[in-house]
Amino acid sequence: MSKKTDVIVVGAGMAGLSCALTLQSAGLDVVVLEAGDRCGGRVQSDRLDGYILDRGFQIYLTAYPEGKRFLDYDKLNFKKFYPGAIVRKDGRFHRVADPLRSPKDIFATLTSPLGKPADKVKVACLQKQLQMESIEDIFDKPECTTYEVLRREGFSRQMIDDFFKPFLGGIFLERDLKTSSHVFEFVFKMLALGDNVLPEQGMQAIPDQLAARLKDGTIEYGQKVEAVKDGSVVLASGKKRSAKVIVLATEQTTALKLLHKEIQANYCSQTSLYFSSDEAPLKEPCLVLNGDGDGYVNNVVVLSNVSPAYAPPGKALTVVSCVGDPPVGDAELENLIRQEMEEWFGASVKGWKHLRTYRVRYSLPAQSPTARNSTFRSYQADENLYLCGDYLETGSINGALKSGRTVASKILSEIFTKVG
């Protein structure tokens, strides 16, 4: 009789990979079943005619503690964004620099019409305050919404509307700033401590690096799990696979379905359109925000300015991102986006070539205090049946990595105490 697998991990996203790595390094026999043809979950990239298209615009924050634990930053060859943003407001572009990381642009930031000069000073003060607080202290505070904490810190409504709503809206994928103050302060701390970057070869390089550290054959692709029952998983093919422990490392909607939980998974969506052009509409590796709050565009980045590898030589790659899933078809959305971009960058936009549109329905778990407290957020679903995913921590790569490591540690301490 063949030896029973110690752990089956369902899903080769960031949480599943960190879980499998932690368990395997402790000496366990681990199998990862992945429905798709590659690892990464929501962190994936496609290649098209020499362009790298991340499946939904994403940025990595180098200060993530779990990233430092699991990733080799040097091999990812990170390329940095400008520390700040350019905001489109009332027909003009205005610079808002990180006062601690780009002191040369402090004057331009202070004199911009976005918010009040005192607001810019408050940004630096909040950064300094959060740098000194531990992550544990941040999550131990009383919880409120991001909007409430910004008002409590004294930011003007103008600064919130012109800057924070598009900036944080692009991070949390909701512009009402209902996201938990815990999540906001954690992210703002990470922004203050590190750089905003892209891997030179696209976001797919991050999960690929983790997968390469697993033993050959650990991940089995094209293995969709349809059911979980009595220590076994049933695949779409009808085949049954058994293990001492099963970990559901899928997105929350899939996990709830497999658990037959009649609980609504709250999530946030994003839509990203990729365009190629002969000339870049901007020369800087900078995030450009819609400070007017109208139209579908939330933010724009010339990705090839950040990492030239994102586009073939002599070409530029621009991504235009929308918060949510616009209620129009792809062709109509492209036309509307082009109209908005012509207002921003002029007639040259007519020469842009549309490459692809990604509508990422489940891009992040909803992270308002209400959503975080009302959804199913337990690491253990049943005896020898566990869960991991960013919805159990924070909606981020860091949260996914942490959840995988946390559930692996629970499994090792509760079930396999004599292994390793």
PDB file of N, CA and C in Angstrom, residues 1-6:
ATOM      1  N   MET A   1       0.852  -1.196   0.000  1.00  0.00           N
ATOM      2  CA  MET A   1       0.000   0.000   0.000  1.00  0.00           C
ATOM      3  C   MET A   1       0.882   1.238   0.000  1.00  0.00           C
ATOM      4  N   SER A   2       0.577   2.197  -0.873  1.00  0.00           N
ATOM      5  CA  SER A   2       1.384   3.404  -0.961  1.00  0.00           C
ATOM      6  C   SER A   2       1.154   4.279   0.259  1.00  0.00           C
ATOM      7  N   LYS A   3       2.180   5.043   0.609  1.00  0.00           N
ATOM      8  CA  LYS A   3       2.114   5.941   1.766  1.00  0.00           C
ATOM      9  C   LYS A   3       1.112   7.057   1.498  1.00  0.00           C
ATOM     10  N   LYS A   4       0.277   7.350   2.496  1.00  0.00           N
ATOM     11  CA  LYS A   4      -0.728   8.396   2.357  1.00  0.00           C
ATOM     12  C   LYS A   4      -0.070   9.764   2.387  1.00  0.00           C
ATOM     13  N   THR A   5      -0.456  10.624   1.467  1.00  0.00           N
ATOM     14  CA  THR A   5       0.074  11.983   1.429  1.00  0.00           C
ATOM     15  C   THR A   5      -0.228  12.691   2.747  1.00  0.00           C
ATOM     16  N   ASP A   6       0.751  13.462   3.233  1.00  0.00           N
ATOM     17  CA  ASP A   6       0.522  14.201   4.477  1.00  0.00           C
ATOM     18  C   ASP A   6      -0.507  15.313   4.276  1.00  0.00           C
TER      19      ASP A   6
END
